[in-house]
Short mmCIF file of C-alpha atoms and ligand atoms in Angstrom, two decimals:
data_model
loop_
_atom_site.label_atom_id
_atom_site.label_comp_id
_atom_site.label_asym_id
_atom_site.label_seq_id
_atom_site.Cartn_x
_atom_site.Cartn_y
_atom_site.Cartn_z
CA MET A 1 -13.26 63.07 -26.02
CA LYS A 2 -10.09 63.61 -24.01
CA HIS A 3 -10.41 64.46 -20.32
CA LEU A 4 -8.74 67.83 -20.75
CA GLU A 5 -11.19 68.87 -23.47
CA ILE A 6 -14.19 68.07 -21.28
CA LYS A 7 -12.59 69.84 -18.33
CA GLN A 8 -12.07 72.92 -20.51
CA GLN A 9 -15.72 72.83 -21.55
CA ILE A 10 -16.79 72.61 -17.91
CA LEU A 11 -14.55 75.52 -16.93
CA GLN A 12 -15.99 77.51 -19.84
CA LYS A 13 -19.53 76.94 -18.52
CA ILE A 14 -18.49 77.89 -14.99
CA ILE A 15 -17.02 81.14 -16.31
CA GLU A 16 -20.12 81.80 -18.41
CA TYR A 17 -22.71 81.50 -15.63
CA GLN A 18 -23.37 83.99 -12.84
CA THR A 19 -25.28 81.52 -10.66
CA ILE A 20 -24.04 77.98 -10.10
CA ILE A 21 -25.96 75.43 -8.03
CA ILE A 22 -24.19 72.25 -6.92
CA VAL A 23 -26.41 69.30 -5.98
CA ARG A 24 -25.65 65.75 -4.86
CA HIS A 25 -27.30 62.40 -4.18
CA ILE A 26 -29.87 61.31 -1.59
CA LYS A 27 -28.64 59.60 1.60
CA PRO A 28 -25.53 61.78 1.57
CA ASP A 29 -22.11 60.24 2.18
CA GLY A 30 -18.67 61.74 2.72
CA ASP A 31 -17.87 61.86 -0.97
CA CYS A 32 -20.96 63.69 -2.18
CA ILE A 33 -20.90 66.18 0.70
CA GLY A 34 -17.13 66.69 0.42
CA SER A 35 -17.37 67.11 -3.35
CA SER A 36 -20.23 69.56 -3.18
CA LEU A 37 -18.74 71.73 -0.43
CA GLY A 38 -15.19 71.46 -1.79
CA LEU A 39 -16.26 72.54 -5.25
CA ARG A 40 -18.39 75.38 -3.83
CA GLU A 41 -15.43 76.69 -1.87
CA ILE A 42 -13.06 76.51 -4.85
CA LEU A 43 -15.56 78.35 -7.05
CA ARG A 44 -16.37 81.00 -4.43
CA LEU A 45 -12.67 81.72 -3.92
CA SER A 46 -11.96 81.79 -7.62
CA PHE A 47 -15.01 83.79 -8.72
CA PRO A 48 -16.02 86.06 -5.82
CA GLY A 49 -18.61 87.88 -7.92
CA LYS A 50 -20.67 84.79 -8.66
CA LYS A 51 -23.43 83.23 -6.61
CA ILE A 52 -22.42 79.62 -5.82
CA LEU A 53 -24.73 77.35 -3.85
CA SER A 54 -24.48 73.85 -2.47
CA LEU A 55 -27.90 72.24 -1.99
CA GLY A 56 -29.37 68.99 -0.70
CA LYS A 57 -32.46 67.98 1.20
CA MET A 58 -31.48 64.91 3.22
CA LYS A 59 -29.00 65.74 5.96
CA SER A 60 -26.30 63.72 7.66
CA THR A 61 -25.33 64.70 11.19
CA TYR A 62 -21.96 62.96 11.25
CA LEU A 63 -20.84 65.00 8.23
CA GLU A 64 -21.87 68.40 9.58
CA PHE A 65 -18.26 69.13 10.50
CA VAL A 66 -17.34 69.34 6.81
CA GLY A 67 -19.42 72.50 6.42
CA SER A 68 -23.00 73.56 5.91
CA GLU A 69 -25.00 73.50 2.75
CA ASP A 70 -27.11 76.45 1.59
CA LYS A 71 -30.81 76.99 2.12
CA GLU A 72 -33.15 76.00 -0.72
CA VAL A 73 -33.79 78.70 -3.28
CA ASP A 74 -36.80 79.60 -5.37
CA SER A 75 -37.13 77.33 -8.39
CA VAL A 76 -37.14 80.40 -10.65
CA ILE A 77 -33.42 80.88 -9.94
CA TYR A 78 -32.61 77.54 -11.60
CA GLN A 79 -33.81 78.77 -14.97
CA GLU A 80 -30.81 81.06 -15.30
CA SER A 81 -28.35 78.77 -13.54
CA LEU A 82 -25.70 76.23 -14.25
CA VAL A 83 -26.39 73.13 -12.15
CA ILE A 84 -23.56 70.71 -11.39
CA VAL A 85 -24.61 67.30 -10.04
CA VAL A 86 -21.83 65.52 -8.16
CA ASP A 87 -21.36 61.83 -7.36
CA THR A 88 -24.75 60.69 -8.71
CA ALA A 89 -25.14 58.03 -11.43
CA ASN A 90 -28.83 58.49 -12.23
CA ARG A 91 -31.61 61.08 -12.01
CA GLU A 92 -33.57 59.12 -9.46
CA ARG A 93 -30.86 59.59 -6.85
CA ILE A 94 -30.46 63.36 -7.29
CA ASP A 95 -31.48 65.02 -4.01
CA ASP A 96 -33.02 68.13 -5.54
CA ASP A 97 -36.45 68.96 -6.95
CA TYR A 98 -35.58 71.57 -9.57
CA TYR A 99 -32.24 70.55 -11.13
CA HIS A 100 -34.04 69.72 -14.39
CA LYS A 101 -35.18 73.34 -14.69
CA SER A 102 -31.58 74.53 -15.00
CA LYS A 103 -30.36 76.29 -18.09
CA TYR A 104 -27.37 74.00 -18.30
CA LEU A 105 -26.65 70.73 -16.48
CA ILE A 106 -23.31 69.04 -15.80
CA LYS A 107 -22.83 65.56 -14.34
CA LEU A 108 -19.58 64.92 -12.44
CA ASP A 109 -19.32 61.33 -11.31
CA HIS A 110 -17.14 58.25 -10.84
CA HIS A 111 -19.79 55.50 -10.75
CA ILE A 112 -20.49 53.09 -13.58
CA PRO A 113 -22.50 55.23 -16.04
CA VAL A 114 -26.22 54.54 -15.59
CA GLU A 115 -27.75 57.62 -17.18
CA ASP A 116 -26.28 60.51 -19.18
CA TYR A 117 -28.61 63.13 -17.75
CA GLY A 118 -26.37 66.18 -18.24
CA ASN A 119 -25.57 68.46 -21.14
CA ILE A 120 -22.02 67.51 -20.23
CA ASN A 121 -21.43 64.11 -18.60
CA TYR A 122 -17.95 63.88 -17.14
CA VAL A 123 -17.58 60.41 -15.66
CA ARG A 124 -14.20 59.17 -14.43
CA GLU A 125 -14.44 55.52 -13.48
CA ASP A 126 -10.66 55.53 -13.10
CA LEU A 127 -10.89 57.69 -9.98
CA PRO A 128 -12.33 56.16 -6.80
CA ALA A 129 -14.06 59.33 -5.54
CA THR A 130 -15.81 62.31 -7.07
CA ALA A 131 -13.78 64.47 -4.68
CA LEU A 132 -10.69 63.40 -6.64
CA ILE A 133 -12.32 64.40 -9.94
CA ILE A 134 -12.71 67.87 -8.45
CA ALA A 135 -9.16 67.87 -7.05
CA ASP A 136 -7.91 66.93 -10.52
CA PHE A 137 -10.09 69.64 -12.09
CA TYR A 138 -8.56 72.22 -9.77
CA ASN A 139 -5.08 70.87 -10.55
CA SER A 140 -5.64 71.27 -14.29
CA PHE A 141 -6.50 74.95 -14.00
CA LYS A 142 -4.33 76.05 -11.08
CA ASP A 143 -3.61 79.37 -12.78
CA ILE A 144 -7.32 80.28 -12.81
CA LEU A 145 -8.74 78.45 -9.79
CA LYS A 146 -7.98 78.91 -6.10
CA ILE A 147 -8.11 76.44 -3.25
CA ASN A 148 -7.85 76.81 0.53
CA GLN A 149 -7.70 74.63 3.61
CA MET A 150 -11.47 74.26 3.90
CA ALA A 151 -11.91 73.15 0.29
CA ALA A 152 -8.99 70.74 0.53
CA ALA A 153 -10.34 69.27 3.79
CA ALA A 154 -13.77 68.69 2.24
CA LEU A 155 -12.23 66.95 -0.78
CA PHE A 156 -9.97 64.92 1.47
CA VAL A 157 -13.01 63.72 3.43
CA GLY A 158 -14.60 62.56 0.16
CA THR A 159 -11.42 60.76 -0.80
CA ILE A 160 -10.83 58.87 2.44
CA THR A 161 -14.48 57.88 2.91
CA ASP A 162 -14.80 56.48 -0.62
CA THR A 163 -11.44 54.68 -0.50
CA GLY A 164 -11.64 53.42 3.09
CA ARG A 165 -8.59 55.52 3.93
CA PHE A 166 -6.75 54.47 0.76
CA LYS A 167 -7.43 50.77 1.26
CA TYR A 168 -9.96 49.85 -1.43
CA SER A 169 -9.19 48.89 -5.00
CA GLY A 170 -8.86 51.88 -7.31
CA VAL A 171 -6.16 53.53 -5.20
CA ASN A 172 -3.18 54.29 -7.43
CA ALA A 173 -0.42 56.85 -7.90
CA ASP A 174 -2.84 59.50 -9.23
CA VAL A 175 -5.01 59.14 -6.14
CA LEU A 176 -2.04 59.61 -3.83
CA ASN A 177 -0.61 62.49 -5.86
CA LEU A 178 -3.91 64.35 -5.80
CA SER A 179 -4.26 63.61 -2.08
CA ALA A 180 -0.77 64.95 -1.46
CA MET A 181 -1.76 68.12 -3.27
CA LEU A 182 -4.76 68.47 -0.90
CA LEU A 183 -2.52 67.88 2.13
CA GLU A 184 -0.34 70.82 1.04
CA GLN A 185 -3.21 72.99 2.32
CA ASN A 186 -2.36 71.97 5.91
CA ILE A 187 -5.51 69.99 6.57
CA ASN A 188 -6.14 69.08 10.22
CA LEU A 189 -6.07 65.29 9.88
CA SER A 190 -6.59 64.44 13.55
CA SER A 191 -9.72 66.51 13.60
CA ILE A 192 -11.09 64.83 10.45
CA TYR A 193 -10.28 61.34 11.72
CA THR A 194 -11.84 62.12 15.10
CA HIS A 195 -15.07 63.21 13.43
CA LEU A 196 -15.21 60.26 11.07
CA TYR A 197 -13.82 57.35 13.03
CA THR A 198 -14.73 57.69 16.66
CA LYS A 199 -17.96 56.03 17.73
CA ASP A 200 -20.29 56.78 20.57
CA LYS A 201 -20.49 54.32 23.43
CA ASN A 202 -23.65 52.56 22.22
CA GLU A 203 -22.23 52.03 18.76
CA PHE A 204 -19.11 50.60 20.32
CA LYS A 205 -21.12 48.09 22.27
CA LEU A 206 -23.04 47.07 19.16
CA HIS A 207 -19.68 46.73 17.40
CA GLY A 208 -18.67 44.18 20.03
CA TYR A 209 -21.98 42.38 19.67
CA VAL A 210 -21.47 42.05 15.90
CA LEU A 211 -17.95 40.69 16.45
CA ASN A 212 -19.38 38.04 18.76
CA LYS A 213 -22.49 37.07 16.88
CA PHE A 214 -21.75 37.26 13.16
CA LYS A 215 -22.53 34.16 11.10
CA THR A 216 -20.57 32.48 8.35
CA THR A 217 -21.34 30.08 5.51
CA LYS A 218 -19.49 26.96 4.42
CA ASN A 219 -17.53 28.56 1.58
CA GLY A 220 -16.78 31.96 3.06
CA VAL A 221 -19.58 34.50 3.35
CA ALA A 222 -19.83 36.42 6.65
CA TYR A 223 -23.07 38.13 7.56
CA PHE A 224 -25.05 39.70 10.35
CA ILE A 225 -28.74 40.54 10.62
CA ILE A 226 -29.59 43.69 12.53
CA THR A 227 -33.21 43.41 13.55
CA ARG A 228 -35.33 46.26 14.83
CA ARG A 229 -35.08 44.64 18.25
CA ILE A 230 -31.28 44.94 18.21
CA LEU A 231 -31.44 48.57 17.05
CA LYS A 232 -33.74 49.36 19.92
CA LYS A 233 -31.73 47.46 22.48
CA PHE A 234 -28.47 49.22 21.62
CA ARG A 235 -30.15 52.56 20.87
CA VAL A 236 -28.22 53.01 17.64
CA SER A 237 -29.49 54.68 14.45
CA ILE A 238 -29.88 52.71 11.22
CA GLU A 239 -27.18 54.89 9.70
CA ALA A 240 -24.68 54.11 12.47
CA ALA A 241 -25.57 50.42 12.50
CA SER A 242 -25.08 50.16 8.73
CA ALA A 243 -21.59 51.60 9.02
CA LEU A 244 -20.60 48.57 11.12
CA ILE A 245 -20.48 46.47 7.93
CA ASN A 246 -16.73 47.13 7.98
CA VAL A 247 -16.43 45.12 11.19
CA LEU A 248 -16.63 42.01 8.98
CA ASP A 249 -14.09 43.15 6.38
CA SER A 250 -11.05 41.16 7.41
CA ILE A 251 -12.04 37.62 8.26
CA LYS A 252 -9.60 35.26 6.57
CA GLY A 253 -11.17 33.21 3.78
CA HIS A 254 -14.41 35.20 3.87
CA LEU A 255 -14.57 37.03 0.57
CA ILE A 256 -18.11 38.42 0.72
CA TRP A 257 -19.68 40.02 3.76
CA MET A 258 -23.17 41.36 4.22
CA PHE A 259 -25.21 43.34 6.66
CA PHE A 260 -28.98 43.02 6.74
CA ILE A 261 -30.69 45.93 8.44
CA GLU A 262 -34.39 45.73 9.17
CA SER A 263 -35.41 49.27 8.26
CA LYS A 264 -39.15 48.63 8.45
CA GLN A 265 -41.14 45.58 9.38
CA ARG A 266 -39.91 42.85 6.99
CA VAL A 267 -37.85 45.23 4.86
CA PHE A 268 -34.16 44.43 5.02
CA ARG A 269 -31.69 46.82 3.48
CA ILE A 270 -28.49 45.00 2.64
CA ARG A 271 -24.96 46.28 2.50
CA LEU A 272 -22.67 43.99 0.53
CA ARG A 273 -18.89 44.14 0.41
CA SER A 274 -16.26 41.84 -1.09
CA ARG A 275 -12.65 41.10 -1.84
CA PHE A 276 -11.78 39.95 -5.40
CA ILE A 277 -15.36 39.03 -6.34
CA SER A 278 -17.73 41.45 -8.12
CA ILE A 279 -20.99 41.65 -6.25
CA ASN A 280 -22.89 44.42 -8.05
CA GLU A 281 -24.70 42.00 -10.34
CA LEU A 282 -25.82 39.95 -7.37
CA ALA A 283 -27.06 43.19 -5.78
CA SER A 284 -28.92 44.17 -8.93
CA ARG A 285 -30.87 40.90 -8.80
CA TYR A 286 -32.10 41.96 -5.35
CA ASN A 287 -33.37 45.49 -5.97
CA GLY A 288 -30.00 47.15 -5.74
CA GLY A 289 -26.65 47.78 -7.37
CA GLY A 290 -23.42 49.72 -6.90
CA HIS A 291 -19.71 49.12 -7.28
CA ALA A 292 -17.87 45.84 -7.91
CA GLN A 293 -16.75 45.63 -4.30
CA ALA A 294 -19.40 47.69 -2.49
CA SER A 295 -23.08 47.46 -3.26
CA GLY A 296 -26.50 47.77 -1.69
CA ALA A 297 -29.73 45.80 -2.09
CA THR A 298 -33.11 45.25 -0.43
CA VAL A 299 -35.05 42.07 0.38
CA TYR A 300 -38.51 41.55 1.80
CA SER A 301 -38.51 38.18 3.56
CA ASN A 302 -36.41 35.72 5.51
CA ARG A 303 -36.61 33.41 2.52
CA GLN A 304 -34.95 36.07 0.33
CA ILE A 305 -32.28 36.61 2.97
CA LYS A 306 -31.42 32.91 2.76
CA GLN A 307 -31.50 33.05 -1.02
CA ILE A 308 -29.03 35.90 -1.41
CA ILE A 309 -26.68 34.36 1.18
CA ASN A 310 -26.76 31.06 -0.73
CA GLU A 311 -26.04 32.76 -4.02
CA ALA A 312 -23.12 34.65 -2.50
CA ASP A 313 -21.82 31.43 -0.99
CA LEU A 314 -21.81 29.74 -4.40
CA MET A 315 -19.95 32.71 -5.89
CA VAL A 316 -17.22 32.37 -3.26
CA LYS A 317 -17.03 28.63 -3.86
CA GLU A 318 -16.59 29.14 -7.58
CA PHE A 319 -14.00 31.87 -7.12
CA LYS A 320 -11.94 29.73 -4.76
CA MET A 321 -11.97 26.80 -7.15
CA GLN A 322 -10.82 28.97 -10.04
CA ASN A 323 -8.24 30.98 -8.10
CA PRO A 324 -6.44 28.70 -5.69
CA GLY A 325 -3.94 30.47 -3.51
CA VAL A 326 -5.23 33.98 -4.19
CA PHE A 327 -7.36 34.50 -1.11
MN1 MN B 1 -18.58 58.66 -4.44
#
């Protein structure tokens, strides 16, 4: 089915329903929060008579500036509602207990399709953020839908966090055109960048520690292990420590980089990133998955840490042999 046809069907459902509940994934990031709040704002402006809610259980303090989500509602309300799930590839990651009770369910996502859990499943792998799917949806029905500065700012947050400020693969002319359309709403960029990209003093010190102490392998994998001892010493949250993965993103010749974070005794959550090389299959062999260039995984011993580093190292070696001069 053509994109426009699906978009028309979605709009039809939005018009049909009096109550619309937007939900997102667990461990919220900028894209799912921005998508949820941006879509809520667009729908509230466009259909003032309807009840539009944005719900989620897990909270994220650093994203509070984008706006606040609504308070949980009685599960009975779902039975008459349209539920739109944003930015979530599979049921397991949906951060809501009652979405399955909805009268009608729509999935809006940009991840590799894992599960078609909706009555409509609108997945755009060609767009690098769900926020852009919503921006494009608005753009298609400009004569019916309304947008304002707050909605545009929320969608812009989703776009820059999922594209690393327009740096990751997947950024193309459509992405920039849609972003330009959002900027027409006079978004306060300095304020957004201050909220997203300034760190507190402790995080800054840990940043310096990572720069000094990261390890590398023979063929070009960079990694760092954040133990519970380090977290305690620098007094930094797991969330903030994990974000430091990007510190390792521009070491010449190092095409895969990884962060191991000891979340519980002997449980290491891994963040994997790469240039050129697809790492989601590697991640899926270690209890994880994700995108080609950004994935997550979990290991349970030092032996497994060594194993995944070795496998990544071999992948870099192979890539370099097959693609001389690229990296
Ligand atoms: Mn996303």
